[in-house]
Amino acid sequence: MALVVLLVTASTVTAGPVVRADAVSDPADAIQRQLVPGHGVKIVQRTRSNWFGSWSTHKPVRGVVGFGKGKIVATDLTNYNVGRHGTRNICIGKRGYQLYAEPDRPLPPGKNWVTYEWPCRLVLKSGHHVSLSDPATLRAVLATTARKRPAGVYDGVRTTLHEGTITFAQLHKVNPAMRIGFRSKPTGEYASWKVSWRLWIGRDQLVRRAWSAWHDPNDSRDKSATENPYYAFEEDLRLSNWGMKADIQPPPADETVSSEESDD
């Protein structure tokens, strides 16, 4: 079954209402007003990473983020870095569904999806640390704005670019659960490490583009003495169709096999 056909049948999306610019007070408020059941936003995520001393540019991740009552409740994303035609992941709550256009191992006849519980990222973030869906984090980031100027048109909207830097300590203050690297808290020697950020914001206060760059420590227990002490990342996130109707549903049960069954 073609990937494009499945994308239509598993998730229904249509255009959503326009938010009045005078109806919101700031970007955190604007985004919270969007987080209502049955709606969502389209995203395109582009990432660069430096793990072993050289930069790699990854193919985009594209899809839809679905909203609930004040939170992210589902995602339907295709990662074009995995497999010849990309790997599609639907995440609803703690349950994930993964579609391989060409699986590494054959699935039972009629089965296209593998389902299992996994640590779903049910958040809307720029990179690892700049959460757009958490009001406290977004307001803390915007409080560090160093420059602001008119910018380009995204999603058909003229934007203003806000940019600055924020430390891990500042982010940790509003998000005590924050972790960096593989296992570290953003305290001690890491507290002063910084995230550079840029947000392109429309007159309706909704973020249309978010960019961030940062280092995460290489705190692996297996790290050798010759390895870099950190990994570097950049992420460019485009957001469009805020408030679109989104109905992200699990794939048909008769096309799904559990991860335990697929391993047999």
PDB file of C-alpha atoms in Angstrom:
ATOM      1  CA  MET A   1       0.000   0.000   0.000  1.00  0.00           C
ATOM      2  CA  ALA A   2       1.430   3.342  -1.021  1.00  0.00           C
ATOM      3  CA  LEU A   3       2.650   5.672   1.717  1.00  0.00           C
ATOM      4  CA  VAL A   4       0.748   8.652   0.342  1.00  0.00           C
ATOM      5  CA  VAL A   5      -2.534   6.734   0.441  1.00  0.00           C
ATOM      6  CA  LEU A   6      -1.995   5.707   4.053  1.00  0.00           C
ATOM      7  CA  LEU A   7      -1.238   9.274   5.039  1.00  0.00           C
ATOM      8  CA  VAL A   8      -4.705  10.295   3.870  1.00  0.00           C
ATOM      9  CA  THR A   9      -6.573   7.409   5.454  1.00  0.00           C
ATOM     10  CA  ALA A  10      -4.948   7.434   8.887  1.00  0.00           C
ATOM     11  CA  SER A  11      -5.003  11.183   9.497  1.00  0.00           C
ATOM     12  CA  THR A  12      -7.611  13.651   8.318  1.00  0.00           C
ATOM     13  CA  VAL A  13      -6.499  17.291   8.100  1.00  0.00           C
ATOM     14  CA  THR A  14      -8.250  20.426   6.839  1.00  0.00           C
ATOM     15  CA  ALA A  15      -7.687  24.149   7.107  1.00  0.00           C
ATOM     16  CA  GLY A  16      -8.469  25.778  10.442  1.00  0.00           C
ATOM     17  CA  PRO A  17      -9.727  29.122  11.704  1.00  0.00           C
ATOM     18  CA  VAL A  18      -7.691  32.312  11.632  1.00  0.00           C
ATOM     19  CA  VAL A  19      -6.736  33.725  15.054  1.00  0.00           C
ATOM     20  CA  ARG A  20      -7.247  37.468  15.473  1.00  0.00           C
ATOM     21  CA  ALA A  21      -4.085  39.372  16.323  1.00  0.00           C
ATOM     22  CA  ASP A  22      -5.853  41.307  19.092  1.00  0.00           C
ATOM     23  CA  ALA A  23      -7.183  38.123  20.728  1.00  0.00           C
ATOM     24  CA  VAL A  24      -3.890  37.058  22.297  1.00  0.00           C
ATOM     25  CA  SER A  25      -1.309  38.687  24.547  1.00  0.00           C
ATOM     26  CA  ASP A  26       1.950  36.909  23.613  1.00  0.00           C
ATOM     27  CA  PRO A  27       3.212  33.860  21.658  1.00  0.00           C
ATOM     28  CA  ALA A  28       2.822  31.541  24.664  1.00  0.00           C
ATOM     29  CA  ASP A  29      -0.816  32.572  24.997  1.00  0.00           C
ATOM     30  CA  ALA A  30      -1.381  32.340  21.242  1.00  0.00           C
ATOM     31  CA  ILE A  31      -0.118  28.765  21.106  1.00  0.00           C
ATOM     32  CA  GLN A  32      -2.090  27.704  24.185  1.00  0.00           C
ATOM     33  CA  ARG A  33      -5.273  28.960  22.526  1.00  0.00           C
ATOM     34  CA  GLN A  34      -4.537  26.617  19.630  1.00  0.00           C
ATOM     35  CA  LEU A  35      -4.231  23.527  21.847  1.00  0.00           C
ATOM     36  CA  VAL A  36      -7.811  22.336  21.561  1.00  0.00           C
ATOM     37  CA  PRO A  37      -9.092  18.867  20.624  1.00  0.00           C
ATOM     38  CA  GLY A  38      -9.478  18.101  16.940  1.00  0.00           C
ATOM     39  CA  HIS A  39      -6.946  20.670  15.747  1.00  0.00           C
ATOM     40  CA  GLY A  40      -3.234  20.762  15.018  1.00  0.00           C
ATOM     41  CA  VAL A  41      -0.366  22.243  13.010  1.00  0.00           C
ATOM     42  CA  LYS A  42       1.808  21.079  10.126  1.00  0.00           C
ATOM     43  CA  ILE A  43       5.559  20.938  10.693  1.00  0.00           C
ATOM     44  CA  VAL A  44       8.715  20.481   8.661  1.00  0.00           C
ATOM     45  CA  GLN A  45      11.813  19.827  10.778  1.00  0.00           C
ATOM     46  CA  ARG A  46      15.334  20.113   9.359  1.00  0.00           C
ATOM     47  CA  THR A  47      18.335  19.175  11.485  1.00  0.00           C
ATOM     48  CA  ARG A  48      22.125  19.346  11.317  1.00  0.00           C
ATOM     49  CA  SER A  49      24.298  17.478  13.802  1.00  0.00           C
ATOM     50  CA  ASN A  50      27.966  17.110  14.635  1.00  0.00           C
ATOM     51  CA  TRP A  51      28.623  13.872  16.478  1.00  0.00           C
ATOM     52  CA  PHE A  52      32.162  12.930  15.485  1.00  0.00           C
ATOM     53  CA  GLY A  53      33.885  16.145  14.459  1.00  0.00           C
ATOM     54  CA  SER A  54      32.055  16.844  11.193  1.00  0.00           C
ATOM     55  CA  TRP A  55      28.609  18.202  10.357  1.00  0.00           C
ATOM     56  CA  SER A  56      25.851  16.090   8.813  1.00  0.00           C
ATOM     57  CA  THR A  57      22.690  17.524   7.277  1.00  0.00           C
ATOM     58  CA  HIS A  58      19.634  15.326   7.640  1.00  0.00           C
ATOM     59  CA  LYS A  59      16.594  15.000   5.423  1.00  0.00           C
ATOM     60  CA  PRO A  60      13.439  16.720   6.709  1.00  0.00           C
ATOM     61  CA  VAL A  61      10.892  15.208   9.043  1.00  0.00           C
ATOM     62  CA  ARG A  62       7.370  16.185   7.938  1.00  0.00           C
ATOM     63  CA  GLY A  63       3.890  15.713   9.309  1.00  0.00           C
ATOM     64  CA  VAL A  64       1.150  16.863  11.645  1.00  0.00           C
ATOM     65  CA  VAL A  65       1.096  17.532  15.389  1.00  0.00           C
ATOM     66  CA  GLY A  66      -2.329  16.993  16.977  1.00  0.00           C
ATOM     67  CA  PHE A  67      -3.684  18.982  19.932  1.00  0.00           C
ATOM     68  CA  GLY A  68      -5.815  18.159  22.973  1.00  0.00           C
ATOM     69  CA  LYS A  69      -6.926  20.178  25.980  1.00  0.00           C
ATOM     70  CA  GLY A  70      -3.860  22.367  26.515  1.00  0.00           C
ATOM     71  CA  LYS A  71      -1.327  19.785  25.331  1.00  0.00           C
ATOM     72  CA  ILE A  72       0.017  17.758  22.443  1.00  0.00           C
ATOM     73  CA  VAL A  73      -1.836  14.436  22.210  1.00  0.00           C
ATOM     74  CA  ALA A  74      -0.688  12.867  18.938  1.00  0.00           C
ATOM     75  CA  THR A  75       1.812  13.125  16.100  1.00  0.00           C
ATOM     76  CA  ASP A  76       1.903  11.732  12.574  1.00  0.00           C
ATOM     77  CA  LEU A  77       5.427  12.213  11.221  1.00  0.00           C
ATOM     78  CA  THR A  78       7.464  10.778   8.370  1.00  0.00           C
ATOM     79  CA  ASN A  79      11.235  10.610   8.834  1.00  0.00           C
ATOM     80  CA  TYR A  80      12.955  10.557   5.445  1.00  0.00           C
ATOM     81  CA  ASN A  81      16.305   9.677   7.008  1.00  0.00           C
ATOM     82  CA  VAL A  82      15.227   6.075   7.629  1.00  0.00           C
ATOM     83  CA  GLY A  83      14.618   3.665   4.770  1.00  0.00           C
ATOM     84  CA  ARG A  84      14.540   4.348   1.057  1.00  0.00           C
ATOM     85  CA  HIS A  85      11.145   6.058   1.188  1.00  0.00           C
ATOM     86  CA  GLY A  86      11.143   7.216   4.790  1.00  0.00           C
ATOM     87  CA  THR A  87       9.592   5.747   7.916  1.00  0.00           C
ATOM     88  CA  ARG A  88       6.224   6.937   9.132  1.00  0.00           C
ATOM     89  CA  ASN A  89       5.429   7.058  12.862  1.00  0.00           C
ATOM     90  CA  ILE A  90       2.034   7.710  14.383  1.00  0.00           C
ATOM     91  CA  CYS A  91       2.098   8.359  18.112  1.00  0.00           C
ATOM     92  CA  ILE A  92      -1.063   8.524  20.224  1.00  0.00           C
ATOM     93  CA  GLY A  93      -0.501   8.740  23.960  1.00  0.00           C
ATOM     94  CA  LYS A  94       2.092   6.101  24.856  1.00  0.00           C
ATOM     95  CA  ARG A  95       1.331   3.906  21.884  1.00  0.00           C
ATOM     96  CA  GLY A  96       3.388   4.144  18.709  1.00  0.00           C
ATOM     97  CA  TYR A  97       2.698   2.762  15.240  1.00  0.00           C
ATOM     98  CA  GLN A  98       5.539   2.476  12.744  1.00  0.00           C
ATOM     99  CA  LEU A  99       5.213   1.923   9.019  1.00  0.00           C
ATOM    100  CA  TYR A 100       8.156   0.811   6.920  1.00  0.00           C
ATOM    101  CA  ALA A 101       7.583   1.200   3.175  1.00  0.00           C
ATOM    102  CA  GLU A 102      10.215  -1.544   2.791  1.00  0.00           C
ATOM    103  CA  PRO A 103      10.662  -3.363   6.148  1.00  0.00           C
ATOM    104  CA  ASP A 104      14.051  -4.841   7.053  1.00  0.00           C
ATOM    105  CA  ARG A 105      12.337  -8.139   7.772  1.00  0.00           C
ATOM    106  CA  PRO A 106       9.103  -9.480   6.281  1.00  0.00           C
ATOM    107  CA  LEU A 107       5.906  -8.895   8.236  1.00  0.00           C
ATOM    108  CA  PRO A 108       3.005 -11.331   8.361  1.00  0.00           C
ATOM    109  CA  PRO A 109       0.764 -11.221   5.283  1.00  0.00           C
ATOM    110  CA  GLY A 110      -1.492  -8.158   5.225  1.00  0.00           C
ATOM    111  CA  LYS A 111       0.441  -6.417   8.005  1.00  0.00           C
ATOM    112  CA  ASN A 112       2.022  -3.023   7.235  1.00  0.00           C
ATOM    113  CA  TRP A 113       2.430  -1.464  10.697  1.00  0.00           C
ATOM    114  CA  VAL A 114       4.343  -2.479  13.818  1.00  0.00           C
ATOM    115  CA  THR A 115       2.966  -1.176  17.117  1.00  0.00           C
ATOM    116  CA  TYR A 116       4.697  -0.874  20.487  1.00  0.00           C
ATOM    117  CA  GLU A 117       5.006   1.382  23.500  1.00  0.00           C
ATOM    118  CA  TRP A 118       7.845   3.864  23.136  1.00  0.00           C
ATOM    119  CA  PRO A 119       8.917   7.200  24.627  1.00  0.00           C
ATOM    120  CA  CYS A 120       6.847   9.405  22.329  1.00  0.00           C
ATOM    121  CA  ARG A 121       7.873  13.064  22.071  1.00  0.00           C
ATOM    122  CA  LEU A 122       4.405  14.539  22.492  1.00  0.00           C
ATOM    123  CA  VAL A 123       5.718  18.086  22.571  1.00  0.00           C
ATOM    124  CA  LEU A 124       6.196  20.937  20.132  1.00  0.00           C
ATOM    125  CA  LYS A 125       9.843  21.961  20.366  1.00  0.00           C
ATOM    126  CA  SER A 126      12.588  23.813  18.569  1.00  0.00           C
ATOM    127  CA  GLY A 127      15.469  21.407  19.032  1.00  0.00           C
ATOM    128  CA  HIS A 128      15.830  19.499  22.281  1.00  0.00           C
ATOM    129  CA  HIS A 129      15.308  22.342  24.718  1.00  0.00           C
ATOM    130  CA  VAL A 130      13.129  25.227  23.436  1.00  0.00           C
ATOM    131  CA  SER A 131       9.553  24.084  24.037  1.00  0.00           C
ATOM    132  CA  LEU A 132       6.899  26.051  22.160  1.00  0.00           C
ATOM    133  CA  SER A 133       4.020  24.192  23.821  1.00  0.00           C
ATOM    134  CA  ASP A 134       5.155  24.909  27.401  1.00  0.00           C
ATOM    135  CA  PRO A 135       4.213  28.518  28.265  1.00  0.00           C
ATOM    136  CA  ALA A 136       6.791  28.931  31.047  1.00  0.00           C
ATOM    137  CA  THR A 137       9.658  27.790  28.829  1.00  0.00           C
ATOM    138  CA  LEU A 138       8.580  29.885  25.843  1.00  0.00           C
ATOM    139  CA  ARG A 139       8.201  33.004  27.994  1.00  0.00           C
ATOM    140  CA  ALA A 140      11.623  32.405  29.572  1.00  0.00           C
ATOM    141  CA  VAL A 141      13.151  32.135  26.103  1.00  0.00           C
ATOM    142  CA  LEU A 142      11.463  35.307  24.844  1.00  0.00           C
ATOM    143  CA  ALA A 143      12.633  37.155  27.969  1.00  0.00           C
ATOM    144  CA  THR A 144      16.199  36.716  26.680  1.00  0.00           C
ATOM    145  CA  THR A 145      15.453  38.465  23.365  1.00  0.00           C
ATOM    146  CA  ALA A 146      18.510  40.478  22.344  1.00  0.00           C
ATOM    147  CA  ARG A 147      17.391  41.614  18.871  1.00  0.00           C
ATOM    148  CA  LYS A 148      14.097  42.047  17.077  1.00  0.00           C
ATOM    149  CA  ARG A 149      13.503  43.090  13.471  1.00  0.00           C
ATOM    150  CA  PRO A 150      11.032  42.709  10.579  1.00  0.00           C
ATOM    151  CA  ALA A 151      11.576  39.429   8.742  1.00  0.00           C
ATOM    152  CA  GLY A 152      10.222  37.329   5.896  1.00  0.00           C
ATOM    153  CA  VAL A 153       6.856  35.818   5.038  1.00  0.00           C
ATOM    154  CA  TYR A 154       6.147  32.319   6.312  1.00  0.00           C
ATOM    155  CA  ASP A 155       2.865  30.450   5.927  1.00  0.00           C
ATOM    156  CA  GLY A 156       1.601  33.535   4.070  1.00  0.00           C
ATOM    157  CA  VAL A 157       2.218  35.746   7.108  1.00  0.00           C
ATOM    158  CA  ARG A 158       4.690  38.621   7.515  1.00  0.00           C
ATOM    159  CA  THR A 159       6.823  37.914  10.578  1.00  0.00           C
ATOM    160  CA  THR A 160       9.053  39.621  13.118  1.00  0.00           C
ATOM    161  CA  LEU A 161      12.300  37.867  13.998  1.00  0.00           C
ATOM    162  CA  HIS A 162      13.162  37.604  17.702  1.00  0.00           C
ATOM    163  CA  GLU A 163      16.572  36.169  18.603  1.00  0.00           C
ATOM    164  CA  GLY A 164      18.848  35.696  21.580  1.00  0.00           C
ATOM    165  CA  THR A 165      20.545  33.114  23.803  1.00  0.00           C
ATOM    166  CA  ILE A 166      19.397  31.349  26.957  1.00  0.00           C
ATOM    167  CA  THR A 167      21.450  29.272  29.384  1.00  0.00           C
ATOM    168  CA  PHE A 168      20.737  25.723  30.469  1.00  0.00           C
ATOM    169  CA  ALA A 169      20.330  27.082  34.012  1.00  0.00           C
ATOM    170  CA  GLN A 170      17.582  29.472  32.893  1.00  0.00           C
ATOM    171  CA  LEU A 171      15.780  26.689  31.048  1.00  0.00           C
ATOM    172  CA  HIS A 172      16.175  24.306  33.994  1.00  0.00           C
ATOM    173  CA  LYS A 173      14.639  26.865  36.333  1.00  0.00           C
ATOM    174  CA  VAL A 174      11.316  26.744  34.475  1.00  0.00           C
ATOM    175  CA  ASN A 175      11.614  23.038  33.580  1.00  0.00           C
ATOM    176  CA  PRO A 176      13.162  21.110  36.508  1.00  0.00           C
ATOM    177  CA  ALA A 177      12.713  17.817  34.622  1.00  0.00           C
ATOM    178  CA  MET A 178      15.074  18.969  31.863  1.00  0.00           C
ATOM    179  CA  ARG A 179      17.973  16.648  31.039  1.00  0.00           C
ATOM    180  CA  ILE A 180      20.903  17.059  28.661  1.00  0.00           C
ATOM    181  CA  GLY A 181      23.178  14.613  26.906  1.00  0.00           C
ATOM    182  CA  PHE A 182      22.339  11.016  27.758  1.00  0.00           C
ATOM    183  CA  ARG A 183      21.721  11.411  31.488  1.00  0.00           C
ATOM    184  CA  SER A 184      22.932  14.727  32.957  1.00  0.00           C
ATOM    185  CA  LYS A 185      21.151  17.553  34.715  1.00  0.00           C
ATOM    186  CA  PRO A 186      21.837  21.050  33.321  1.00  0.00           C
ATOM    187  CA  THR A 187      23.599  22.119  36.514  1.00  0.00           C
ATOM    188  CA  GLY A 188      27.171  22.575  37.735  1.00  0.00           C
ATOM    189  CA  GLU A 189      29.611  22.873  34.842  1.00  0.00           C
ATOM    190  CA  TYR A 190      26.744  22.695  32.347  1.00  0.00           C
ATOM    191  CA  ALA A 191      24.619  25.482  33.855  1.00  0.00           C
ATOM    192  CA  SER A 192      26.293  28.203  31.779  1.00  0.00           C
ATOM    193  CA  TRP A 193      26.035  26.345  28.467  1.00  0.00           C
ATOM    194  CA  LYS A 194      23.799  28.259  26.066  1.00  0.00           C
ATOM    195  CA  VAL A 195      21.139  27.679  23.451  1.00  0.00           C
ATOM    196  CA  SER A 196      21.057  30.196  20.613  1.00  0.00           C
ATOM    197  CA  TRP A 197      17.529  30.688  19.319  1.00  0.00           C
ATOM    198  CA  ARG A 198      15.482  32.541  16.698  1.00  0.00           C
ATOM    199  CA  LEU A 199      11.699  32.766  16.464  1.00  0.00           C
ATOM    200  CA  TRP A 200       9.768  34.197  13.512  1.00  0.00           C
ATOM    201  CA  ILE A 201       6.455  35.424  14.915  1.00  0.00           C
ATOM    202  CA  GLY A 202       3.407  36.687  13.011  1.00  0.00           C
ATOM    203  CA  ARG A 203       1.084  39.565  13.941  1.00  0.00           C
ATOM    204  CA  ASP A 204      -1.248  36.955  15.458  1.00  0.00           C
ATOM    205  CA  GLN A 205       1.675  36.048  17.805  1.00  0.00           C
ATOM    206  CA  LEU A 206       1.960  32.521  16.421  1.00  0.00           C
ATOM    207  CA  VAL A 207       5.431  31.140  15.710  1.00  0.00           C
ATOM    208  CA  ARG A 208       5.872  30.312  12.003  1.00  0.00           C
ATOM    209  CA  ARG A 209       9.544  29.340  12.146  1.00  0.00           C
ATOM    210  CA  ALA A 210      11.840  28.354  15.023  1.00  0.00           C
ATOM    211  CA  TRP A 211      15.601  27.815  14.860  1.00  0.00           C
ATOM    212  CA  SER A 212      17.951  26.783  17.643  1.00  0.00           C
ATOM    213  CA  ALA A 213      21.584  25.717  18.014  1.00  0.00           C
ATOM    214  CA  TRP A 214      23.196  24.128  21.061  1.00  0.00           C
ATOM    215  CA  HIS A 215      25.764  21.692  22.449  1.00  0.00           C
ATOM    216  CA  ASP A 216      24.822  18.656  24.504  1.00  0.00           C
ATOM    217  CA  PRO A 217      27.528  17.032  26.647  1.00  0.00           C
ATOM    218  CA  ASN A 218      28.957  13.694  25.669  1.00  0.00           C
ATOM    219  CA  ASP A 219      28.294  12.146  29.072  1.00  0.00           C
ATOM    220  CA  SER A 220      28.168   8.534  27.972  1.00  0.00           C
ATOM    221  CA  ARG A 221      29.663   6.111  30.474  1.00  0.00           C
ATOM    222  CA  ASP A 222      31.462   4.450  27.554  1.00  0.00           C
ATOM    223  CA  LYS A 223      33.098   7.676  26.308  1.00  0.00           C
ATOM    224  CA  SER A 224      36.761   7.288  25.419  1.00  0.00           C
ATOM    225  CA  ALA A 225      39.436   9.873  26.237  1.00  0.00           C
ATOM    226  CA  THR A 226      39.748  10.847  22.558  1.00  0.00           C
ATOM    227  CA  GLU A 227      36.048  11.574  21.977  1.00  0.00           C
ATOM    228  CA  ASN A 228      34.655  15.107  21.800  1.00  0.00           C
ATOM    229  CA  PRO A 229      33.269  16.381  25.138  1.00  0.00           C
ATOM    230  CA  TYR A 230      30.040  17.492  23.447  1.00  0.00           C
ATOM    231  CA  TYR A 231      27.761  17.025  20.448  1.00  0.00           C
ATOM    232  CA  ALA A 232      26.532  20.006  18.419  1.00  0.00           C
ATOM    233  CA  PHE A 233      23.081  20.450  16.872  1.00  0.00           C
ATOM    234  CA  GLU A 234      21.074  22.909  14.786  1.00  0.00           C
ATOM    235  CA  GLU A 235      17.376  22.607  14.065  1.00  0.00           C
ATOM    236  CA  ASP A 236      15.128  24.644  11.785  1.00  0.00           C
ATOM    237  CA  LEU A 237      11.402  24.067  12.361  1.00  0.00           C
ATOM    238  CA  ARG A 238       8.702  25.450  10.040  1.00  0.00           C
ATOM    239  CA  LEU A 239       5.094  25.580  11.254  1.00  0.00           C
ATOM    240  CA  SER A 240       2.045  26.178   9.083  1.00  0.00           C
ATOM    241  CA  ASN A 241      -1.743  25.846   9.089  1.00  0.00           C
ATOM    242  CA  TRP A 242      -2.104  26.615  12.792  1.00  0.00           C
ATOM    243  CA  GLY A 243      -5.545  25.517  13.976  1.00  0.00           C
ATOM    244  CA  MET A 244      -6.103  23.095  11.120  1.00  0.00           C
ATOM    245  CA  LYS A 245      -8.511  20.269  11.818  1.00  0.00           C
ATOM    246  CA  ALA A 246      -6.512  17.148  12.589  1.00  0.00           C
ATOM    247  CA  ASP A 247      -7.849  13.699  13.389  1.00  0.00           C
ATOM    248  CA  ILE A 248      -4.844  11.449  13.973  1.00  0.00           C
ATOM    249  CA  GLN A 249      -6.083   7.889  14.329  1.00  0.00           C
ATOM    250  CA  PRO A 250      -4.279   4.555  14.705  1.00  0.00           C
ATOM    251  CA  PRO A 251      -3.956   2.476  11.538  1.00  0.00           C
ATOM    252  CA  PRO A 252      -6.498  -0.301  10.933  1.00  0.00           C
ATOM    253  CA  ALA A 253      -6.097  -3.054  13.500  1.00  0.00           C
ATOM    254  CA  ASP A 254      -6.076  -5.758  10.827  1.00  0.00           C
ATOM    255  CA  GLU A 255      -2.999  -4.140   9.240  1.00  0.00           C
ATOM    256  CA  THR A 256      -1.089  -3.954  12.541  1.00  0.00           C
ATOM    257  CA  VAL A 257       1.214  -6.413  14.298  1.00  0.00           C
ATOM    258  CA  SER A 258       2.807  -5.974  17.733  1.00  0.00           C
ATOM    259  CA  SER A 259       6.583  -5.627  18.032  1.00  0.00           C
ATOM    260  CA  GLU A 260       6.669  -8.860  20.030  1.00  0.00           C
ATOM    261  CA  GLU A 261       4.899 -10.768  17.262  1.00  0.00           C
ATOM    262  CA  SER A 262       7.087  -9.278  14.530  1.00  0.00           C
ATOM    263  CA  ASP A 263      10.209 -10.455  16.392  1.00  0.00           C
ATOM    264  CA  ASP A 264       9.034 -14.081  16.508  1.00  0.00           C
TER     265      ASP A 264
END
